[in-house]
C-alpha atoms as an extended CHARMM CRD file, in Angstrom:
* protein
*
       284  EXT
         1         1  MET       CA            -53.0830000000      102.5200000000       -8.9910000000  PROA      1               0.0000000000
         2         2  ALA       CA            -49.1660000000      103.5340000000       -9.4340000000  PROA      2               0.0000000000
         3         3  TRP       CA            -47.3650000000      104.5350000000       -6.3760000000  PROA      3               0.0000000000
         4         4  PHE       CA            -46.6720000000      107.8250000000       -7.4810000000  PROA      4               0.0000000000
         5         5  LYS       CA            -50.4760000000      108.7940000000       -7.9570000000  PROA      5               0.0000000000
         6         6  ARG       CA            -51.8850000000      107.3780000000       -4.4350000000  PROA      6               0.0000000000
         7         7  THR       CA            -53.6940000000      110.1480000000       -2.8740000000  PROA      7               0.0000000000
         8         8  GLU       CA            -52.5030000000      108.8710000000        0.5610000000  PROA      8               0.0000000000
         9         9  LYS       CA            -49.1450000000      109.1480000000        1.9160000000  PROA      9               0.0000000000
        10        10  GLY       CA            -47.6940000000      106.7950000000        3.7660000000  PROA      10              0.0000000000
        11        11  ILE       CA            -49.1440000000      103.6360000000        3.1330000000  PROA      11              0.0000000000
        12        12  GLN       CA            -47.2850000000      100.6380000000        4.5930000000  PROA      12              0.0000000000
        13        13  THR       CA            -48.3030000000       97.0810000000        4.2910000000  PROA      13              0.0000000000
        14        14  ALA       CA            -48.0380000000       94.7860000000        6.9600000000  PROA      14              0.0000000000
        15        15  THR       CA            -45.3030000000       92.0820000000        7.2630000000  PROA      15              0.0000000000
        16        16  GLU       CA            -47.6010000000       89.2980000000        6.6730000000  PROA      16              0.0000000000
        17        17  ASP       CA            -49.5520000000       90.4350000000        3.8640000000  PROA      17              0.0000000000
        18        18  LYS       CA            -46.2250000000       90.8750000000        1.9890000000  PROA      18              0.0000000000
        19        19  LYS       CA            -45.3640000000       88.8270000000       -1.0550000000  PROA      19              0.0000000000
        20        20  ASP       CA            -42.5010000000       87.1120000000       -1.4760000000  PROA      20              0.0000000000
        21        21  VAL       CA            -41.3290000000       85.0250000000       -4.1890000000  PROA      21              0.0000000000
        22        22  PRO       CA            -41.1900000000       81.6440000000       -3.6750000000  PROA      22              0.0000000000
        23        23  LYS       CA            -38.3960000000       79.6380000000       -2.8370000000  PROA      23              0.0000000000
        24        24  GLY       CA            -36.8250000000       76.9280000000       -5.2720000000  PROA      24              0.0000000000
        25        25  LEU       CA            -38.5800000000       78.6360000000       -8.3350000000  PROA      25              0.0000000000
        26        26  TRP       CA            -34.8770000000       78.5310000000      -10.1290000000  PROA      26              0.0000000000
        27        27  TYR       CA            -31.9280000000       76.2560000000      -10.0950000000  PROA      27              0.0000000000
        28        28  LYS       CA            -28.3020000000       77.3660000000      -10.3520000000  PROA      28              0.0000000000
        29        29  SER       CA            -26.2390000000       74.3410000000      -11.9470000000  PROA      29              0.0000000000
        30        30  PRO       CA            -22.2110000000       73.7820000000      -11.0770000000  PROA      30              0.0000000000
        31        31  THR       CA            -21.4850000000       75.5860000000      -14.3160000000  PROA      31              0.0000000000
        32        32  GLY       CA            -23.6430000000       78.8110000000      -13.6070000000  PROA      32              0.0000000000
        33        33  LYS       CA            -26.7990000000       78.3310000000      -15.9270000000  PROA      33              0.0000000000
        34        34  ILE       CA            -29.9820000000       78.9400000000      -14.1340000000  PROA      34              0.0000000000
        35        35  VAL       CA            -32.6420000000       76.8290000000      -14.7480000000  PROA      35              0.0000000000
        36        36  ASP       CA            -36.3640000000       77.0850000000      -14.1520000000  PROA      36              0.0000000000
        37        37  ALA       CA            -37.4330000000       74.6790000000      -11.4630000000  PROA      37              0.0000000000
        38        38  GLU       CA            -40.6910000000       72.8260000000      -12.9960000000  PROA      38              0.0000000000
        39        39  GLU       CA            -38.5320000000       72.9860000000      -16.1530000000  PROA      39              0.0000000000
        40        40  LEU       CA            -36.0740000000       70.8010000000      -14.3370000000  PROA      40              0.0000000000
        41        41  ALA       CA            -38.5170000000       68.5330000000      -12.8970000000  PROA      41              0.0000000000
        42        42  LYS       CA            -40.2380000000       68.0330000000      -16.2660000000  PROA      42              0.0000000000
        43        43  ASN       CA            -37.0750000000       67.4930000000      -17.6350000000  PROA      43              0.0000000000
        44        44  LEU       CA            -35.9520000000       64.6210000000      -15.4880000000  PROA      44              0.0000000000
        45        45  TRP       CA            -34.0520000000       66.6710000000      -13.1810000000  PROA      45              0.0000000000
        46        46  VAL       CA            -31.3670000000       67.3500000000      -16.1110000000  PROA      46              0.0000000000
        47        47  SER       CA            -30.3760000000       70.4660000000      -16.8830000000  PROA      47              0.0000000000
        48        48  PRO       CA            -31.5000000000       71.2570000000      -20.3830000000  PROA      48              0.0000000000
        49        49  GLU       CA            -28.6650000000       74.2270000000      -20.4760000000  PROA      49              0.0000000000
        50        50  ASP       CA            -25.3910000000       72.1890000000      -19.9590000000  PROA      50              0.0000000000
        51        51  GLY       CA            -27.1400000000       68.5320000000      -19.3010000000  PROA      51              0.0000000000
        52        52  PHE       CA            -25.9250000000       68.5580000000      -15.5320000000  PROA      52              0.0000000000
        53        53  HSD       CA            -27.8390000000       65.5270000000      -13.8890000000  PROA      53              0.0000000000
        54        54  VAL       CA            -29.0230000000       66.9760000000      -10.3910000000  PROA      54              0.0000000000
        55        55  ARG       CA            -29.1910000000       64.9680000000       -7.7340000000  PROA      55              0.0000000000
        56        56  ILE       CA            -31.9930000000       62.7280000000       -6.8600000000  PROA      56              0.0000000000
        57        57  GLY       CA            -33.7430000000       60.4760000000       -4.7980000000  PROA      57              0.0000000000
        58        58  SER       CA            -35.5580000000       57.3290000000       -4.5700000000  PROA      58              0.0000000000
        59        59  LYS       CA            -39.1780000000       58.8980000000       -4.9460000000  PROA      59              0.0000000000
        60        60  GLU       CA            -37.9010000000       60.8200000000       -8.2060000000  PROA      60              0.0000000000
        61        61  TYR       CA            -36.4540000000       57.3590000000       -9.8160000000  PROA      61              0.0000000000
        62        62  PHE       CA            -39.3180000000       55.4340000000       -9.0380000000  PROA      62              0.0000000000
        63        63  GLU       CA            -41.2490000000       58.1020000000      -11.0400000000  PROA      63              0.0000000000
        64        64  ILE       CA            -39.2000000000       57.0580000000      -13.8950000000  PROA      64              0.0000000000
        65        65  LEU       CA            -38.8530000000       53.4970000000      -13.7540000000  PROA      65              0.0000000000
        66        66  PHE       CA            -42.1330000000       52.4660000000      -12.9000000000  PROA      66              0.0000000000
        67        67  ASP       CA            -44.9340000000       52.3370000000      -15.2750000000  PROA      67              0.0000000000
        68        68  ASN       CA            -47.1630000000       55.1840000000      -13.9830000000  PROA      68              0.0000000000
        69        69  ASN       CA            -45.5220000000       55.4960000000      -10.8550000000  PROA      69              0.0000000000
        70        70  GLU       CA            -47.0350000000       52.3300000000       -9.6330000000  PROA      70              0.0000000000
        71        71  PHE       CA            -45.1290000000       50.0620000000       -7.2630000000  PROA      71              0.0000000000
        72        72  LYS       CA            -45.3050000000       48.5230000000       -4.3610000000  PROA      72              0.0000000000
        73        73  GLU       CA            -42.6120000000       49.4470000000       -1.4900000000  PROA      73              0.0000000000
        74        74  LEU       CA            -40.7750000000       46.4670000000        0.3980000000  PROA      74              0.0000000000
        75        75  ASP       CA            -39.7570000000       46.5150000000        4.0150000000  PROA      75              0.0000000000
        76        76  THR       CA            -41.2580000000       49.9590000000        4.2670000000  PROA      76              0.0000000000
        77        77  ASN       CA            -40.6760000000       50.3150000000        8.2530000000  PROA      77              0.0000000000
        78        78  MET       CA            -37.4720000000       48.5530000000        8.4130000000  PROA      78              0.0000000000
        79        79  THR       CA            -35.1080000000       51.1750000000       11.1340000000  PROA      79              0.0000000000
        80        80  SER       CA            -31.5470000000       50.8700000000       12.3440000000  PROA      80              0.0000000000
        81        81  LYS       CA            -30.7410000000       50.4830000000       15.9680000000  PROA      81              0.0000000000
        82        82  ASP       CA            -27.6910000000       52.3150000000       17.8880000000  PROA      82              0.0000000000
        83        83  SER       CA            -26.7810000000       48.7570000000       19.2900000000  PROA      83              0.0000000000
        84        84  LEU       CA            -23.4450000000       50.2680000000       19.6880000000  PROA      84              0.0000000000
        85        85  GLY       CA            -24.4480000000       53.4890000000       21.9150000000  PROA      85              0.0000000000
        86        86  PHE       CA            -21.9150000000       55.2500000000       18.9140000000  PROA      86              0.0000000000
        87        87  ILE       CA            -21.6790000000       59.3540000000       20.3050000000  PROA      87              0.0000000000
        88        88  ASP       CA            -19.9550000000       61.4440000000       17.8220000000  PROA      88              0.0000000000
        89        89  SER       CA            -20.7420000000       65.6110000000       18.1290000000  PROA      89              0.0000000000
        90        90  LYS       CA            -24.4700000000       64.0110000000       18.7140000000  PROA      90              0.0000000000
        91        91  LYS       CA            -25.5860000000       60.5320000000       19.9170000000  PROA      91              0.0000000000
        92        92  TYR       CA            -26.2080000000       58.2200000000       16.4940000000  PROA      92              0.0000000000
        93        93  SER       CA            -30.0440000000       57.6920000000       17.9000000000  PROA      93              0.0000000000
        94        94  GLU       CA            -30.7730000000       61.1660000000       17.8690000000  PROA      94              0.0000000000
        95        95  ARG       CA            -29.1390000000       61.4610000000       14.6560000000  PROA      95              0.0000000000
        96        96  LEU       CA            -31.3830000000       58.7210000000       13.0800000000  PROA      96              0.0000000000
        97        97  LYS       CA            -34.1490000000       60.4800000000       14.5160000000  PROA      97              0.0000000000
        98        98  ASP       CA            -33.1690000000       63.7080000000       12.8570000000  PROA      98              0.0000000000
        99        99  ALA       CA            -32.4280000000       62.2830000000        9.8700000000  PROA      99              0.0000000000
       100       100  MET       CA            -36.1360000000       60.7200000000        9.9270000000  PROA      100             0.0000000000
       101       101  ASP       CA            -37.8040000000       63.7350000000       10.9520000000  PROA      101             0.0000000000
       102       102  LYS       CA            -35.9650000000       65.7720000000        7.8200000000  PROA      102             0.0000000000
       103       103  THR       CA            -36.2930000000       63.5320000000        5.2260000000  PROA      103             0.0000000000
       104       104  LYS       CA            -39.3710000000       61.2790000000        5.6750000000  PROA      104             0.0000000000
       105       105  LEU       CA            -37.4190000000       58.4940000000        4.9290000000  PROA      105             0.0000000000
       106       106  LYS       CA            -36.8170000000       55.2800000000        7.3950000000  PROA      106             0.0000000000
       107       107  ASP       CA            -33.3260000000       54.9310000000        6.0640000000  PROA      107             0.0000000000
       108       108  ALA       CA            -30.6180000000       55.5090000000        3.2940000000  PROA      108             0.0000000000
       109       109  VAL       CA            -32.4750000000       53.0020000000        0.6690000000  PROA      109             0.0000000000
       110       110  ARG       CA            -35.9020000000       52.2720000000       -0.6420000000  PROA      110             0.0000000000
       111       111  THR       CA            -37.0220000000       49.2670000000       -2.5510000000  PROA      111             0.0000000000
       112       112  GLY       CA            -39.9590000000       49.3290000000       -4.8460000000  PROA      112             0.0000000000
       113       113  VAL       CA            -41.3430000000       46.1930000000       -7.1630000000  PROA      113             0.0000000000
       114       114  GLY       CA            -43.5170000000       47.3040000000      -10.0980000000  PROA      114             0.0000000000
       115       115  LYS       CA            -44.0310000000       47.6230000000      -14.0220000000  PROA      115             0.0000000000
       116       116  SER       CA            -41.2440000000       49.0720000000      -15.7990000000  PROA      116             0.0000000000
       117       117  LYS       CA            -42.4160000000       48.9670000000      -19.3440000000  PROA      117             0.0000000000
       118       118  GLY       CA            -44.9460000000       46.4980000000      -18.9910000000  PROA      118             0.0000000000
       119       119  LYS       CA            -42.4660000000       43.4870000000      -17.2860000000  PROA      119             0.0000000000
       120       120  ASP       CA            -41.7030000000       43.4650000000      -13.1250000000  PROA      120             0.0000000000
       121       121  LEU       CA            -38.3540000000       44.6350000000      -11.9000000000  PROA      121             0.0000000000
       122       122  VAL       CA            -37.3500000000       45.1180000000       -8.4560000000  PROA      122             0.0000000000
       123       123  VAL       CA            -35.5210000000       48.2610000000       -7.7920000000  PROA      123             0.0000000000
       124       124  CYS       CA            -33.3400000000       49.4760000000       -4.6490000000  PROA      124             0.0000000000
       125       125  CYS       CA            -32.7450000000       53.0530000000       -4.6810000000  PROA      125             0.0000000000
       126       126  MET       CA            -30.5190000000       54.7110000000       -2.2480000000  PROA      126             0.0000000000
       127       127  ASP       CA            -31.1500000000       57.9810000000       -0.9080000000  PROA      127             0.0000000000
       128       128  PHE       CA            -28.3480000000       60.4420000000        0.0290000000  PROA      128             0.0000000000
       129       129  ALA       CA            -30.6290000000       62.6720000000        2.0210000000  PROA      129             0.0000000000
       130       130  PHE       CA            -30.2950000000       60.0570000000        4.5500000000  PROA      130             0.0000000000
       131       131  ILE       CA            -26.8390000000       60.4360000000        6.3460000000  PROA      131             0.0000000000
       132       132  GLY       CA            -25.1160000000       60.7060000000        2.8620000000  PROA      132             0.0000000000
       133       133  GLY       CA            -26.6630000000       57.3420000000        2.1990000000  PROA      133             0.0000000000
       134       134  SER       CA            -24.6680000000       55.5230000000        4.2270000000  PROA      134             0.0000000000
       135       135  MET       CA            -24.5770000000       51.7770000000        4.5450000000  PROA      135             0.0000000000
       136       136  GLY       CA            -25.5940000000       50.6920000000        7.6150000000  PROA      136             0.0000000000
       137       137  ALA       CA            -27.4550000000       46.9780000000        8.9010000000  PROA      137             0.0000000000
       138       138  VAL       CA            -30.7330000000       48.5070000000        7.4760000000  PROA      138             0.0000000000
       139       139  VAL       CA            -29.4760000000       49.2810000000        3.9140000000  PROA      139             0.0000000000
       140       140  GLY       CA            -27.6580000000       45.8140000000        3.7730000000  PROA      140             0.0000000000
       141       141  GLU       CA            -30.4900000000       44.1720000000        5.0520000000  PROA      141             0.0000000000
       142       142  LYS       CA            -33.2880000000       45.7580000000        2.4880000000  PROA      142             0.0000000000
       143       143  ILE       CA            -30.4690000000       45.2550000000       -0.3760000000  PROA      143             0.0000000000
       144       144  ALA       CA            -30.6530000000       41.2350000000        0.3550000000  PROA      144             0.0000000000
       145       145  ARG       CA            -34.5180000000       40.8210000000        0.8460000000  PROA      145             0.0000000000
       146       146  GLY       CA            -34.7070000000       42.9320000000       -2.3510000000  PROA      146             0.0000000000
       147       147  ILE       CA            -32.9870000000       40.0210000000       -3.6760000000  PROA      147             0.0000000000
       148       148  ASP       CA            -34.5130000000       37.4160000000       -2.5390000000  PROA      148             0.0000000000
       149       149  TYR       CA            -37.4370000000       38.7680000000       -3.6400000000  PROA      149             0.0000000000
       150       150  SER       CA            -35.9550000000       39.3590000000       -7.6500000000  PROA      150             0.0000000000
       151       151  ILE       CA            -35.1420000000       35.2410000000       -7.1230000000  PROA      151             0.0000000000
       152       152  LYS       CA            -38.3030000000       33.9540000000       -5.3860000000  PROA      152             0.0000000000
       153       153  ASN       CA            -40.3700000000       35.3720000000       -8.2500000000  PROA      153             0.0000000000
       154       154  LYS       CA            -37.6810000000       35.2960000000      -11.2140000000  PROA      154             0.0000000000
       155       155  ILE       CA            -37.5890000000       39.4280000000      -11.5030000000  PROA      155             0.0000000000
       156       156  PRO       CA            -34.6090000000       41.4200000000      -12.8220000000  PROA      156             0.0000000000
       157       157  PHE       CA            -32.7100000000       43.5680000000      -10.0690000000  PROA      157             0.0000000000
       158       158  LEU       CA            -31.7850000000       47.0590000000      -10.5340000000  PROA      158             0.0000000000
       159       159  MET       CA            -29.4080000000       48.6440000000       -7.7050000000  PROA      159             0.0000000000
       160       160  ILE       CA            -29.0200000000       52.4310000000       -8.1550000000  PROA      160             0.0000000000
       161       161  SER       CA            -26.4740000000       53.5730000000       -5.6150000000  PROA      161             0.0000000000
       162       162  LYS       CA            -25.5400000000       57.2240000000       -4.5430000000  PROA      162             0.0000000000
       163       163  SER       CA            -23.6170000000       56.5600000000       -1.3940000000  PROA      163             0.0000000000
       164       164  GLY       CA            -20.7930000000       58.3220000000        0.5330000000  PROA      164             0.0000000000
       165       165  GLY       CA            -19.8680000000       54.4510000000        1.6490000000  PROA      165             0.0000000000
       166       166  ALA       CA            -20.3170000000       52.3020000000        5.1230000000  PROA      166             0.0000000000
       167       167  ARG       CA            -22.1000000000       54.1160000000        8.2850000000  PROA      167             0.0000000000
       168       168  MET       CA            -19.4390000000       54.9100000000       10.4250000000  PROA      168             0.0000000000
       169       169  MET       CA            -21.7520000000       54.8660000000       13.4470000000  PROA      169             0.0000000000
       170       170  GLU       CA            -22.2700000000       51.1820000000       13.0470000000  PROA      170             0.0000000000
       171       171  ALA       CA            -18.7080000000       50.2190000000       12.6540000000  PROA      171             0.0000000000
       172       172  ALA       CA            -18.0130000000       46.4630000000       11.9860000000  PROA      172             0.0000000000
       173       173  TYR       CA            -22.0160000000       45.8780000000       11.2650000000  PROA      173             0.0000000000
       174       174  SER       CA            -21.8970000000       48.3040000000        8.7020000000  PROA      174             0.0000000000
       175       175  LEU       CA            -18.7680000000       46.5700000000        7.1690000000  PROA      175             0.0000000000
       176       176  MET       CA            -20.1030000000       43.1370000000        7.4390000000  PROA      176             0.0000000000
       177       177  GLN       CA            -23.0280000000       44.6350000000        4.7670000000  PROA      177             0.0000000000
       178       178  LEU       CA            -20.1460000000       44.5900000000        1.9890000000  PROA      178             0.0000000000
       179       179  ALA       CA            -19.9200000000       40.3050000000        2.6160000000  PROA      179             0.0000000000
       180       180  LYS       CA            -23.2020000000       39.4610000000        3.0670000000  PROA      180             0.0000000000
       181       181  THR       CA            -24.7420000000       41.9590000000       -0.4410000000  PROA      181             0.0000000000
       182       182  SER       CA            -22.0220000000       40.4690000000       -2.3420000000  PROA      182             0.0000000000
       183       183  ALA       CA            -22.9070000000       36.7980000000       -1.5150000000  PROA      183             0.0000000000
       184       184  LYS       CA            -26.8050000000       37.7360000000       -1.8120000000  PROA      184             0.0000000000
       185       185  LEU       CA            -25.7690000000       38.6090000000       -5.4510000000  PROA      185             0.0000000000
       186       186  ALA       CA            -23.9020000000       35.8930000000       -6.0110000000  PROA      186             0.0000000000
       187       187  GLN       CA            -27.3770000000       33.5210000000       -5.3880000000  PROA      187             0.0000000000
       188       188  LEU       CA            -28.9130000000       36.0760000000       -7.8830000000  PROA      188             0.0000000000
       189       189  ALA       CA            -26.1680000000       35.2050000000      -10.5720000000  PROA      189             0.0000000000
       190       190  ASP       CA            -26.9360000000       31.2980000000       -9.5810000000  PROA      190             0.0000000000
       191       191  ALA       CA            -30.4960000000       31.7970000000      -10.2320000000  PROA      191             0.0000000000
       192       192  LYS       CA            -29.2840000000       33.3500000000      -13.8330000000  PROA      192             0.0000000000
       193       193  ILE       CA            -31.7100000000       36.4110000000      -12.9450000000  PROA      193             0.0000000000
       194       194  PRO       CA            -30.4640000000       39.7470000000      -14.3780000000  PROA      194             0.0000000000
       195       195  TYR       CA            -28.8740000000       42.5900000000      -12.3580000000  PROA      195             0.0000000000
       196       196  ILE       CA            -28.0110000000       45.7900000000      -13.3810000000  PROA      196             0.0000000000
       197       197  SER       CA            -26.3000000000       48.0870000000      -11.1440000000  PROA      197             0.0000000000
       198       198  LEU       CA            -26.3000000000       52.0410000000      -11.6750000000  PROA      198             0.0000000000
       199       199  CYS       CA            -23.6290000000       54.2590000000       -9.8630000000  PROA      199             0.0000000000
       200       200  THR       CA            -24.9710000000       57.4740000000      -10.1070000000  PROA      200             0.0000000000
       201       201  ASP       CA            -23.4890000000       60.7940000000       -8.1420000000  PROA      201             0.0000000000
       202       202  PRO       CA            -21.6350000000       59.9250000000       -5.8420000000  PROA      202             0.0000000000
       203       203  THR       CA            -20.7320000000       56.1500000000       -5.3830000000  PROA      203             0.0000000000
       204       204  THR       CA            -18.1730000000       55.7250000000       -3.3630000000  PROA      204             0.0000000000
       205       205  GLY       CA            -16.6290000000       53.6590000000       -0.3330000000  PROA      205             0.0000000000
       206       206  GLY       CA            -17.7030000000       50.2050000000        0.3320000000  PROA      206             0.0000000000
       207       207  THR       CA            -20.8140000000       50.7570000000       -1.2340000000  PROA      207             0.0000000000
       208       208  THR       CA            -17.9300000000       50.7920000000       -4.6120000000  PROA      208             0.0000000000
       209       209  ALA       CA            -16.2540000000       48.0520000000       -3.0430000000  PROA      209             0.0000000000
       210       210  SER       CA            -19.4160000000       45.7640000000       -3.1440000000  PROA      210             0.0000000000
       211       211  TYR       CA            -22.7410000000       45.2710000000       -4.8780000000  PROA      211             0.0000000000
       212       212  ALA       CA            -21.9100000000       48.5820000000       -7.0310000000  PROA      212             0.0000000000
       213       213  MET       CA            -19.2750000000       46.8370000000       -9.3980000000  PROA      213             0.0000000000
       214       214  LEU       CA            -20.7630000000       43.5200000000       -9.2690000000  PROA      214             0.0000000000
       215       215  GLY       CA            -24.1860000000       44.2260000000      -12.1110000000  PROA      215             0.0000000000
       216       216  ASP       CA            -23.9170000000       41.7760000000      -14.9890000000  PROA      216             0.0000000000
       217       217  ILE       CA            -23.7450000000       45.2080000000      -16.7340000000  PROA      217             0.0000000000
       218       218  ASN       CA            -22.6370000000       48.0090000000      -14.8130000000  PROA      218             0.0000000000
       219       219  ILE       CA            -23.9050000000       51.7600000000      -16.0240000000  PROA      219             0.0000000000
       220       220  ALA       CA            -24.0930000000       55.2760000000      -14.6880000000  PROA      220             0.0000000000
       221       221  GLU       CA            -25.4280000000       58.7090000000      -15.2530000000  PROA      221             0.0000000000
       222       222  PRO       CA            -23.1380000000       61.2600000000      -16.7260000000  PROA      222             0.0000000000
       223       223  GLY       CA            -20.6380000000       63.2430000000      -14.7660000000  PROA      223             0.0000000000
       224       224  ALA       CA            -21.4600000000       60.9150000000      -11.5860000000  PROA      224             0.0000000000
       225       225  LEU       CA            -18.5760000000       60.7770000000       -8.7770000000  PROA      225             0.0000000000
       226       226  ILE       CA            -17.1200000000       57.2170000000       -8.5270000000  PROA      226             0.0000000000
       227       227  GLY       CA            -14.6550000000       55.5090000000       -6.4680000000  PROA      227             0.0000000000
       228       228  PHE       CA            -13.3710000000       54.2870000000       -3.5440000000  PROA      228             0.0000000000
       229       229  ALA       CA            -11.6120000000       57.2740000000       -1.4370000000  PROA      229             0.0000000000
       230       230  GLY       CA            -12.4110000000       60.8710000000       -2.7570000000  PROA      230             0.0000000000
       231       231  PRO       CA            -10.0450000000       62.5150000000       -4.8650000000  PROA      231             0.0000000000
       232       232  ARG       CA             -8.9110000000       64.6190000000       -1.8510000000  PROA      232             0.0000000000
       233       233  VAL       CA             -7.7940000000       61.9400000000       -0.2070000000  PROA      233             0.0000000000
       234       234  VAL       CA             -6.4580000000       60.1630000000       -2.9930000000  PROA      234             0.0000000000
       235       235  LYS       CA             -4.0000000000       63.0170000000       -3.7600000000  PROA      235             0.0000000000
       236       236  ASP       CA             -3.0580000000       63.5670000000       -0.3160000000  PROA      236             0.0000000000
       237       237  THR       CA             -2.0240000000       59.9600000000        0.0970000000  PROA      237             0.0000000000
       238       238  THR       CA             -0.3240000000       59.5970000000       -3.5710000000  PROA      238             0.0000000000
       239       239  GLY       CA              1.3160000000       62.9880000000       -3.2610000000  PROA      239             0.0000000000
       240       240  LYS       CA              0.3550000000       63.3020000000       -7.1840000000  PROA      240             0.0000000000
       241       241  ASP       CA             -1.7100000000       65.5750000000       -8.9530000000  PROA      241             0.0000000000
       242       242  LEU       CA             -4.7640000000       63.7560000000      -10.4480000000  PROA      242             0.0000000000
       243       243  PRO       CA             -5.7750000000       63.3500000000      -14.1810000000  PROA      243             0.0000000000
       244       244  GLU       CA             -8.4960000000       65.6840000000      -15.6090000000  PROA      244             0.0000000000
       245       245  GLY       CA            -11.4500000000       64.1710000000      -14.9170000000  PROA      245             0.0000000000
       246       246  PHE       CA            -10.4830000000       61.6760000000      -12.4300000000  PROA      246             0.0000000000
       247       247  GLN       CA            -13.3200000000       59.4360000000      -11.3800000000  PROA      247             0.0000000000
       248       248  THR       CA            -16.1130000000       60.8420000000      -12.9030000000  PROA      248             0.0000000000
       249       249  SER       CA            -18.3820000000       58.3440000000      -14.5530000000  PROA      249             0.0000000000
       250       250  GLU       CA            -16.7800000000       59.0900000000      -17.9870000000  PROA      250             0.0000000000
       251       251  PHE       CA            -13.0550000000       58.4380000000      -16.4610000000  PROA      251             0.0000000000
       252       252  VAL       CA            -14.3740000000       55.0500000000      -14.7940000000  PROA      252             0.0000000000
       253       253  LEU       CA            -15.7370000000       53.9720000000      -18.1400000000  PROA      253             0.0000000000
       254       254  GLU       CA            -12.7090000000       54.5980000000      -19.8390000000  PROA      254             0.0000000000
       255       255  HSD       CA            -10.7650000000       52.6840000000      -17.7120000000  PROA      255             0.0000000000
       256       256  GLY       CA            -12.6700000000       49.2540000000      -17.9500000000  PROA      256             0.0000000000
       257       257  PHE       CA            -14.6290000000       49.7390000000      -15.0490000000  PROA      257             0.0000000000
       258       258  LEU       CA            -18.3940000000       50.7170000000      -16.5300000000  PROA      258             0.0000000000
       259       259  ASP       CA            -20.2750000000       49.1490000000      -19.7170000000  PROA      259             0.0000000000
       260       260  PHE       CA            -22.1560000000       52.3510000000      -20.7940000000  PROA      260             0.0000000000
       261       261  ILE       CA            -23.1510000000       55.9440000000      -19.2360000000  PROA      261             0.0000000000
       262       262  THR       CA            -27.2700000000       56.2720000000      -19.6190000000  PROA      262             0.0000000000
       263       263  PRO       CA            -28.3000000000       60.0410000000      -19.5400000000  PROA      263             0.0000000000
       264       264  ARG       CA            -31.2230000000       60.0550000000      -17.6990000000  PROA      264             0.0000000000
       265       265  LYS       CA            -33.7250000000       60.8190000000      -20.5430000000  PROA      265             0.0000000000
       266       266  GLU       CA            -32.6460000000       57.2440000000      -21.6110000000  PROA      266             0.0000000000
       267       267  LEU       CA            -32.4490000000       55.1090000000      -18.9530000000  PROA      267             0.0000000000
       268       268  LYS       CA            -35.9790000000       53.4260000000      -18.7480000000  PROA      268             0.0000000000
       269       269  ASP       CA            -35.2920000000       52.2510000000      -22.3900000000  PROA      269             0.0000000000
       270       270  LYS       CA            -31.8910000000       51.4700000000      -22.1620000000  PROA      270             0.0000000000
       271       271  LEU       CA            -32.4660000000       49.4840000000      -18.8240000000  PROA      271             0.0000000000
       272       272  ASN       CA            -34.9320000000       47.7750000000      -20.4320000000  PROA      272             0.0000000000
       273       273  LEU       CA            -33.0190000000       46.8830000000      -23.4020000000  PROA      273             0.0000000000
       274       274  TYR       CA            -30.4060000000       45.3140000000      -21.6160000000  PROA      274             0.0000000000
       275       275  ILE       CA            -32.6620000000       43.4290000000      -19.4580000000  PROA      275             0.0000000000
       276       276  ASP       CA            -34.4680000000       42.0280000000      -23.1150000000  PROA      276             0.0000000000
       277       277  LEU       CA            -30.8720000000       41.3290000000      -24.6130000000  PROA      277             0.0000000000
       278       278  ILE       CA            -30.0660000000       39.5880000000      -21.1650000000  PROA      278             0.0000000000
       279       279  GLN       CA            -32.7180000000       37.0540000000      -21.3540000000  PROA      279             0.0000000000
       280       280  ASN       CA            -32.7040000000       36.4930000000      -25.1130000000  PROA      280             0.0000000000
       281       281  GLN       CA            -36.4410000000       38.0480000000      -25.3850000000  PROA      281             0.0000000000
       282       282  PRO       CA            -37.5830000000       40.3720000000      -27.8380000000  PROA      282             0.0000000000
       283       283  ILE       CA            -36.8650000000       44.0880000000      -27.5060000000  PROA      283             0.0000000000
       284       284  ARG       CA            -39.9980000000       46.3780000000      -26.0960000000  PROA      284             0.0000000000
């Protein structure tokens, strides 16, 4: 019955019985477009209004790339150690625990092995939600082991980068991962196994200075931030205004650091097309 026809006055609803609008029903893109969250997920987390690629993690990329989302995860329980007893605003050990509790992840990268368009593929995918996708000893080790698996089983390797750079809480240990992963990729190249690097938003710091730019083919999602130091640092250091679109994937492509920009909807098809072409196999 409508409120103005109520026969009883002063009716009140208990707080626990009130119906709130559930969170996450709508998403607002940086250009101000409002998108239904369910529609966004069906569109692979790309805004249908403006093509903006929403930042996603390994769970979503595995769903996109692996047939029927079926894959085996490697090195699932590997976790970082606070070898240096590092403390900033809080202990590194506490920061790790908080990140694991919040994200339900063990570290900033996951490795999956499964079928993509019917053929085996190894995918190492970074998760920005875990301490900004920072690269520490575990990230480097899991990538190295993923490459070893590719070499042993002669399976193409895909690296999906999404990182703020090296993890400062591990100091020199994190920087060692640049050389470690680069050396492993050299072994992969010697074995003549395809390596495709996908740069997503953001790909910065030591990640860009190592494995993200060492692919047989380097690709990126539209509008991704790709660079070493961030735009603000570059501007402050040079004292000059930056060109329009500086460090976007489109800008980086124009200046020769990328081979292609691939929208997320086309990622699975394009990725496997590149692999077939590299291996001189029938195109799937």
